[in-house]
Amino acid sequence: MSKYSFDEIVSHLKSSGFVYQGSEIYGGLSNSWDFGILGAALKKNIKDLWWKVFIETNPYNVGIDSAILMNTKTWEASGHLKGFADAMVDCKECKSRFRADKLIQDAIDLSVEGKTFEEMDAVINEHHIVCPDCGKFNWTNARAFNLMFKTYIGTLEDAKSTVYLRPETAQGIFVNFNNVARTSRKKIPFGIGQIGKSFRNEITPGNFIFRVREFEQMELEFFCKPGEDMKWYQYWIDTCFNFVKKLGIKEENLRIRPHDPEELAFYSNGTSDIEYAFPFTDWGEVWGIADRTDYDLKKHSEYSGKELSYLDPDTNEKYIPYCVEPSVGVERLFLMICCDAYEKENLENGEERVVMHIHPSIAPIKACVCPLSKKLSKEASELHAKLVNEFACEYDEAGSIGKRYRRNDAIGTPFCITYDFDSLEDNCVTIRDRDTMEQKRIKIDELSAYIKERIKF
Ligand code: ATP
């Protein structure tokens, strides 16, 4: 776990422009966050990297971008209309509302995944769990609370015009299975991925951007032959875990947690979560990898009346493919990356520096050109203008060079380029490494290639 408090990390992210409070000038909106200048860049880089690794360069997968609003039958088929409900309890004294499983977990550190509402009530009573807000013990029974946001299409607000904001991107993939199979001409095994917004009316959002009501998911539905699903399940667990490790996340802060049989959905052959030791909890889910068998395609086939199966062109065998789903939230990855990257160091000269060791491939800014003196602005700006076409590059001439280094360390810029008076003569600059703070002289002509080589994933 990070040795820094969550408050310290969050405060750094807010003050340096990664995340702003949503609707701040109106007093905010509970648990809504806006991504600032650096946050928007980091988020985009995370999504671009996922797309590159999981879609563009992956031999099996293709990508789509489906609509947020879908025919309501989708949610009947997927079970979200009936079953996408958390157990919630209300405190009858102060009217606060809590998710029953979270209330129990926080109070007595017990997981109640897979337990019925009655069983959760029993645990609350047996352990005399009191309301965290008012300290009283006077609960309603656990009740279902549907997490889907409802809205209306057209001018009439009635049952017929009701639609839902999608609570996951996966269903947009399942309903397009035939379209993709036809237009991609992929053979099984193949995967369909997408990145997009999802919405859940979470009862207890919180821990900054860890649990929010509006978030982005990067989901892959990987279709394979029945019987080969467990092989691919393991393949995707390994692939996702390696992705996170390659991003430089410390291994001691990571674990893979296979779900116990009683936690598994009845149709699942296996589910594992990649978890991170966030500073606010022991372990928090970042990435879920689930073997969903043929459940989703079967359900959509049943509700739509359309056949969603696969005809093997080599064997003429027809079957409904099994599906393995690796699903991750962009905000969760973002938060994990930031918690892991944050460091406060005491330097030899007695100064303190905050440094974000964000993997260079996703760092919001890759390099910053710093003229040693304002007299060098013209030449340094010209260098910046050249580099900014190659990668995200900033220009900074304000304050001492030390201050500029500190500022860039704190936002995770991997390289600072100092243009000095010698540069005019020798056509070289000093390049400083964020992590090691080492500086070396390098030819301007070689600068772009030098940096590009080091910002690869
Ligand atoms: P949790 O148990 O934390 O609510 P979940 O098991 O419901 O998560 P899934 O439905 O499997 O999550 O969603 C896949 C991924 O989407 C999660 O691993 C997480 O990264 C992300 N995610 C889910 N809900 C939220 C949320 N409310 N805010 C941010 N990210 C979320």
PDB file of N, CA and C and ligand atoms in Angstrom, residues 80 84 86 99 101-102 113 147 167-168 198-202 204-206 208-219 259 271 273-274 284-290 292 325-333, ligand 1:
ATOM      1  N   HIS A  80     -30.606  -6.725 -16.323  1.00  0.00           N
ATOM      2  CA  HIS A  80     -30.362  -5.499 -15.548  1.00  0.00           C
ATOM      3  C   HIS A  80     -31.633  -4.874 -15.007  1.00  0.00           C
ATOM      4  N   PHE A  84     -30.342  -5.862 -11.572  1.00  0.00           N
ATOM      5  CA  PHE A  84     -29.204  -4.976 -11.349  1.00  0.00           C
ATOM      6  C   PHE A  84     -29.489  -4.076 -10.158  1.00  0.00           C
ATOM      7  N   ASP A  86     -28.699  -3.301  -5.977  1.00  0.00           N
ATOM      8  CA  ASP A  86     -27.949  -3.505  -4.746  1.00  0.00           C
ATOM      9  C   ASP A  86     -28.934  -3.576  -3.591  1.00  0.00           C
ATOM     10  N   ARG A  99     -25.397   0.977   1.222  1.00  0.00           N
ATOM     11  CA  ARG A  99     -25.392  -0.341   0.607  1.00  0.00           C
ATOM     12  C   ARG A  99     -25.118  -1.326   1.715  1.00  0.00           C
ATOM     13  N   ASP A 101     -24.029  -4.398   1.826  1.00  0.00           N
ATOM     14  CA  ASP A 101     -22.747  -5.121   1.828  1.00  0.00           C
ATOM     15  C   ASP A 101     -21.599  -4.220   2.263  1.00  0.00           C
ATOM     16  N   LYS A 102     -21.645  -2.954   1.846  1.00  0.00           N
ATOM     17  CA  LYS A 102     -20.569  -2.017   2.223  1.00  0.00           C
ATOM     18  C   LYS A 102     -20.627  -1.694   3.706  1.00  0.00           C
ATOM     19  N   GLU A 113     -20.777 -11.108  -0.260  1.00  0.00           N
ATOM     20  CA  GLU A 113     -21.111 -11.357  -1.668  1.00  0.00           C
ATOM     21  C   GLU A 113     -21.817 -12.691  -1.790  1.00  0.00           C
ATOM     22  N   LEU A 147     -29.968   0.215 -10.099  1.00  0.00           N
ATOM     23  CA  LEU A 147     -28.871   1.159 -10.290  1.00  0.00           C
ATOM     24  C   LEU A 147     -28.910   1.866 -11.634  1.00  0.00           C
ATOM     25  N   PRO A 167     -25.677   0.774 -18.078  1.00  0.00           N
ATOM     26  CA  PRO A 167     -24.848   0.609 -16.881  1.00  0.00           C
ATOM     27  C   PRO A 167     -23.548  -0.121 -17.183  1.00  0.00           C
ATOM     28  N   GLU A 168     -23.383  -0.589 -18.400  1.00  0.00           N
ATOM     29  CA  GLU A 168     -22.127  -1.210 -18.830  1.00  0.00           C
ATOM     30  C   GLU A 168     -22.095  -1.148 -20.358  1.00  0.00           C
ATOM     31  N   SER A 198     -20.411   4.687 -18.978  1.00  0.00           N
ATOM     32  CA  SER A 198     -21.467   3.898 -18.342  1.00  0.00           C
ATOM     33  C   SER A 198     -21.968   4.675 -17.135  1.00  0.00           C
ATOM     34  N   PHE A 199     -23.182   4.356 -16.744  1.00  0.00           N
ATOM     35  CA  PHE A 199     -23.817   5.118 -15.673  1.00  0.00           C
ATOM     36  C   PHE A 199     -24.427   4.167 -14.648  1.00  0.00           C
ATOM     37  N   ARG A 200     -24.168   4.388 -13.391  1.00  0.00           N
ATOM     38  CA  ARG A 200     -24.814   3.586 -12.343  1.00  0.00           C
ATOM     39  C   ARG A 200     -25.187   4.514 -11.199  1.00  0.00           C
ATOM     40  N   ASN A 201     -26.422   4.420 -10.807  1.00  0.00           N
ATOM     41  CA  ASN A 201     -26.880   5.269  -9.708  1.00  0.00           C
ATOM     42  C   ASN A 201     -26.455   4.631  -8.386  1.00  0.00           C
ATOM     43  N   GLU A 202     -25.150   4.609  -8.161  1.00  0.00           N
ATOM     44  CA  GLU A 202     -24.572   3.944  -6.987  1.00  0.00           C
ATOM     45  C   GLU A 202     -25.158   4.547  -5.710  1.00  0.00           C
ATOM     46  N   THR A 204     -23.802   4.208  -2.664  1.00  0.00           N
ATOM     47  CA  THR A 204     -22.718   4.808  -1.889  1.00  0.00           C
ATOM     48  C   THR A 204     -21.496   5.002  -2.777  1.00  0.00           C
ATOM     49  N   PRO A 205     -21.543   6.057  -3.608  1.00  0.00           N
ATOM     50  CA  PRO A 205     -20.335   6.358  -4.373  1.00  0.00           C
ATOM     51  C   PRO A 205     -19.276   6.871  -3.401  1.00  0.00           C
ATOM     52  N   GLY A 206     -18.066   6.984  -3.845  1.00  0.00           N
ATOM     53  CA  GLY A 206     -17.093   7.575  -2.926  1.00  0.00           C
ATOM     54  C   GLY A 206     -15.686   7.132  -3.169  1.00  0.00           C
ATOM     55  N   PHE A 208     -13.342   9.296  -3.755  1.00  0.00           N
ATOM     56  CA  PHE A 208     -12.907  10.142  -4.871  1.00  0.00           C
ATOM     57  C   PHE A 208     -13.428   9.540  -6.170  1.00  0.00           C
ATOM     58  N   ILE A 209     -12.582   9.224  -7.143  1.00  0.00           N
ATOM     59  CA  ILE A 209     -13.097   8.729  -8.426  1.00  0.00           C
ATOM     60  C   ILE A 209     -13.169   7.204  -8.473  1.00  0.00           C
ATOM     61  N   PHE A 210     -12.980   6.536  -7.314  1.00  0.00           N
ATOM     62  CA  PHE A 210     -13.016   5.066  -7.317  1.00  0.00           C
ATOM     63  C   PHE A 210     -14.415   4.562  -7.672  1.00  0.00           C
ATOM     64  N   ARG A 211     -15.415   5.102  -7.010  1.00  0.00           N
ATOM     65  CA  ARG A 211     -16.792   4.695  -7.306  1.00  0.00           C
ATOM     66  C   ARG A 211     -17.597   5.941  -7.622  1.00  0.00           C
ATOM     67  N   VAL A 212     -17.955   6.091  -8.871  1.00  0.00           N
ATOM     68  CA  VAL A 212     -18.696   7.267  -9.310  1.00  0.00           C
ATOM     69  C   VAL A 212     -19.952   6.825 -10.049  1.00  0.00           C
ATOM     70  N   ARG A 213     -20.807   7.785 -10.351  1.00  0.00           N
ATOM     71  CA  ARG A 213     -22.073   7.406 -11.007  1.00  0.00           C
ATOM     72  C   ARG A 213     -21.955   7.461 -12.527  1.00  0.00           C
ATOM     73  N   GLU A 214     -20.978   8.201 -12.988  1.00  0.00           N
ATOM     74  CA  GLU A 214     -20.741   8.317 -14.426  1.00  0.00           C
ATOM     75  C   GLU A 214     -19.278   7.990 -14.634  1.00  0.00           C
ATOM     76  N   PHE A 215     -18.996   6.948 -15.387  1.00  0.00           N
ATOM     77  CA  PHE A 215     -17.605   6.543 -15.557  1.00  0.00           C
ATOM     78  C   PHE A 215     -17.419   5.926 -16.936  1.00  0.00           C
ATOM     79  N   GLU A 216     -16.167   5.648 -17.260  1.00  0.00           N
ATOM     80  CA  GLU A 216     -15.895   5.054 -18.563  1.00  0.00           C
ATOM     81  C   GLU A 216     -15.382   3.637 -18.376  1.00  0.00           C
ATOM     82  N   GLN A 217     -15.841   2.766 -19.249  1.00  0.00           N
ATOM     83  CA  GLN A 217     -15.371   1.387 -19.196  1.00  0.00           C
ATOM     84  C   GLN A 217     -14.612   1.039 -20.464  1.00  0.00           C
ATOM     85  N   MET A 218     -13.683   0.120 -20.313  1.00  0.00           N
ATOM     86  CA  MET A 218     -12.987  -0.442 -21.468  1.00  0.00           C
ATOM     87  C   MET A 218     -13.259  -1.939 -21.365  1.00  0.00           C
ATOM     88  N   GLU A 219     -14.148  -2.410 -22.228  1.00  0.00           N
ATOM     89  CA  GLU A 219     -14.586  -3.804 -22.105  1.00  0.00           C
ATOM     90  C   GLU A 219     -14.276  -4.582 -23.374  1.00  0.00           C
ATOM     91  N   HIS A 259     -12.759 -15.472  -7.591  1.00  0.00           N
ATOM     92  CA  HIS A 259     -13.981 -15.473  -6.777  1.00  0.00           C
ATOM     93  C   HIS A 259     -14.236 -16.871  -6.235  1.00  0.00           C
ATOM     94  N   THR A 271     -14.468 -16.306 -12.347  1.00  0.00           N
ATOM     95  CA  THR A 271     -14.306 -14.853 -12.362  1.00  0.00           C
ATOM     96  C   THR A 271     -13.130 -14.510 -11.454  1.00  0.00           C
ATOM     97  N   ASP A 273     -10.685 -11.041 -10.095  1.00  0.00           N
ATOM     98  CA  ASP A 273     -10.480  -9.589 -10.110  1.00  0.00           C
ATOM     99  C   ASP A 273      -9.002  -9.287  -9.939  1.00  0.00           C
ATOM    100  N   ILE A 274      -8.520  -8.326 -10.716  1.00  0.00           N
ATOM    101  CA  ILE A 274      -7.200  -7.768 -10.426  1.00  0.00           C
ATOM    102  C   ILE A 274      -7.453  -6.644  -9.433  1.00  0.00           C
ATOM    103  N   GLY A 284      -8.925  -3.139  -3.564  1.00  0.00           N
ATOM    104  CA  GLY A 284     -10.090  -2.671  -4.327  1.00  0.00           C
ATOM    105  C   GLY A 284     -10.022  -3.206  -5.742  1.00  0.00           C
ATOM    106  N   GLU A 285     -11.191  -3.589  -6.270  1.00  0.00           N
ATOM    107  CA  GLU A 285     -11.231  -4.147  -7.632  1.00  0.00           C
ATOM    108  C   GLU A 285     -10.881  -3.080  -8.670  1.00  0.00           C
ATOM    109  N   VAL A 286     -10.011  -3.464  -9.590  1.00  0.00           N
ATOM    110  CA  VAL A 286      -9.693  -2.574 -10.700  1.00  0.00           C
ATOM    111  C   VAL A 286     -10.203  -3.172 -12.016  1.00  0.00           C
ATOM    112  N   TRP A 287      -9.972  -4.472 -12.179  1.00  0.00           N
ATOM    113  CA  TRP A 287     -10.248  -5.123 -13.464  1.00  0.00           C
ATOM    114  C   TRP A 287     -10.920  -6.455 -13.163  1.00  0.00           C
ATOM    115  N   GLY A 288     -12.065  -6.689 -13.745  1.00  0.00           N
ATOM    116  CA  GLY A 288     -12.744  -7.977 -13.550  1.00  0.00           C
ATOM    117  C   GLY A 288     -12.633  -8.812 -14.818  1.00  0.00           C
ATOM    118  N   ILE A 289     -12.258 -10.083 -14.661  1.00  0.00           N
ATOM    119  CA  ILE A 289     -12.181 -10.971 -15.833  1.00  0.00           C
ATOM    120  C   ILE A 289     -13.131 -12.137 -15.553  1.00  0.00           C
ATOM    121  N   ALA A 290     -14.168 -12.253 -16.414  1.00  0.00           N
ATOM    122  CA  ALA A 290     -15.213 -13.244 -16.132  1.00  0.00           C
ATOM    123  C   ALA A 290     -15.431 -14.159 -17.327  1.00  0.00           C
ATOM    124  N   ARG A 292     -18.146 -15.857 -18.977  1.00  0.00           N
ATOM    125  CA  ARG A 292     -19.609 -15.700 -18.921  1.00  0.00           C
ATOM    126  C   ARG A 292     -20.333 -16.787 -19.717  1.00  0.00           C
ATOM    127  N   GLU A 325     -14.893 -12.119 -20.555  1.00  0.00           N
ATOM    128  CA  GLU A 325     -15.002 -10.652 -20.515  1.00  0.00           C
ATOM    129  C   GLU A 325     -13.992 -10.015 -19.558  1.00  0.00           C
ATOM    130  N   PRO A 326     -12.958  -9.373 -20.073  1.00  0.00           N
ATOM    131  CA  PRO A 326     -12.142  -8.513 -19.215  1.00  0.00           C
ATOM    132  C   PRO A 326     -12.712  -7.095 -19.239  1.00  0.00           C
ATOM    133  N   SER A 327     -13.068  -6.583 -18.069  1.00  0.00           N
ATOM    134  CA  SER A 327     -13.743  -5.288 -18.001  1.00  0.00           C
ATOM    135  C   SER A 327     -13.062  -4.386 -16.971  1.00  0.00           C
ATOM    136  N   VAL A 328     -12.716  -3.191 -17.404  1.00  0.00           N
ATOM    137  CA  VAL A 328     -11.996  -2.289 -16.492  1.00  0.00           C
ATOM    138  C   VAL A 328     -12.538  -0.869 -16.617  1.00  0.00           C
ATOM    139  N   GLY A 329     -12.541  -0.158 -15.500  1.00  0.00           N
ATOM    140  CA  GLY A 329     -12.982   1.231 -15.494  1.00  0.00           C
ATOM    141  C   GLY A 329     -11.783   2.152 -15.682  1.00  0.00           C
ATOM    142  N   VAL A 330     -11.958   3.159 -16.558  1.00  0.00           N
ATOM    143  CA  VAL A 330     -10.845   4.088 -16.825  1.00  0.00           C
ATOM    144  C   VAL A 330     -10.463   4.843 -15.550  1.00  0.00           C
ATOM    145  N   GLU A 331     -11.492   5.277 -14.785  1.00  0.00           N
ATOM    146  CA  GLU A 331     -11.215   6.060 -13.580  1.00  0.00           C
ATOM    147  C   GLU A 331     -10.472   5.229 -12.531  1.00  0.00           C
ATOM    148  N   ARG A 332     -10.806   3.934 -12.455  1.00  0.00           N
ATOM    149  CA  ARG A 332     -10.116   3.062 -11.477  1.00  0.00           C
ATOM    150  C   ARG A 332      -8.650   2.882 -11.863  1.00  0.00           C
ATOM    151  N   LEU A 333      -8.411   2.686 -13.166  1.00  0.00           N
ATOM    152  CA  LEU A 333      -7.017   2.551 -13.624  1.00  0.00           C
ATOM    153  C   LEU A 333      -6.269   3.854 -13.340  1.00  0.00           C
TER     154      LEU A 333
HETATM  155  P1  ATP B   1     -17.816  -3.018  -7.785  1.00  0.00           P
HETATM  156  O1  ATP B   1     -17.939  -4.358  -7.083  1.00  0.00           O
HETATM  157  O2  ATP B   1     -16.597  -2.243  -7.411  1.00  0.00           O
HETATM  158  O3  ATP B   1     -19.075  -2.214  -7.781  1.00  0.00           O
HETATM  159  P2  ATP B   1     -18.504  -4.389 -10.149  1.00  0.00           P
HETATM  160  O4  ATP B   1     -18.056  -5.787  -9.850  1.00  0.00           O
HETATM  161  O5  ATP B   1     -19.923  -4.017 -10.071  1.00  0.00           O
HETATM  162  O6  ATP B   1     -17.593  -3.362  -9.318  1.00  0.00           O
HETATM  163  P3  ATP B   1     -18.300  -4.593 -12.952  1.00  0.00           P
HETATM  164  O7  ATP B   1     -19.738  -4.512 -13.186  1.00  0.00           O
HETATM  165  O8  ATP B   1     -17.606  -5.899 -13.125  1.00  0.00           O
HETATM  166  O9  ATP B   1     -17.921  -3.985 -11.557  1.00  0.00           O
HETATM  167  O10 ATP B   1     -17.587  -3.468 -13.848  1.00  0.00           O
HETATM  168  C1  ATP B   1     -16.316  -3.645 -14.422  1.00  0.00           C
HETATM  169  C2  ATP B   1     -15.353  -2.562 -14.025  1.00  0.00           C
HETATM  170  O11 ATP B   1     -15.942  -1.272 -14.188  1.00  0.00           O
HETATM  171  C3  ATP B   1     -14.915  -2.618 -12.574  1.00  0.00           C
HETATM  172  O12 ATP B   1     -13.864  -3.526 -12.390  1.00  0.00           O
HETATM  173  C4  ATP B   1     -14.472  -1.200 -12.345  1.00  0.00           C
HETATM  174  O13 ATP B   1     -13.158  -0.990 -12.824  1.00  0.00           O
HETATM  175  C5  ATP B   1     -15.428  -0.389 -13.202  1.00  0.00           C
HETATM  176  N1  ATP B   1     -16.539   0.162 -12.400  1.00  0.00           N
HETATM  177  C6  ATP B   1     -17.692  -0.461 -12.052  1.00  0.00           C
HETATM  178  N2  ATP B   1     -18.492   0.359 -11.347  1.00  0.00           N
HETATM  179  C7  ATP B   1     -17.837   1.533 -11.258  1.00  0.00           C
HETATM  180  C8  ATP B   1     -18.141   2.799 -10.643  1.00  0.00           C
HETATM  181  N3  ATP B   1     -19.297   3.012 -10.021  1.00  0.00           N
HETATM  182  N4  ATP B   1     -17.236   3.787 -10.731  1.00  0.00           N
HETATM  183  C9  ATP B   1     -16.063   3.598 -11.385  1.00  0.00           C
HETATM  184  N5  ATP B   1     -15.722   2.441 -11.979  1.00  0.00           N
HETATM  185  C10 ATP B   1     -16.584   1.419 -11.922  1.00  0.00           C
END
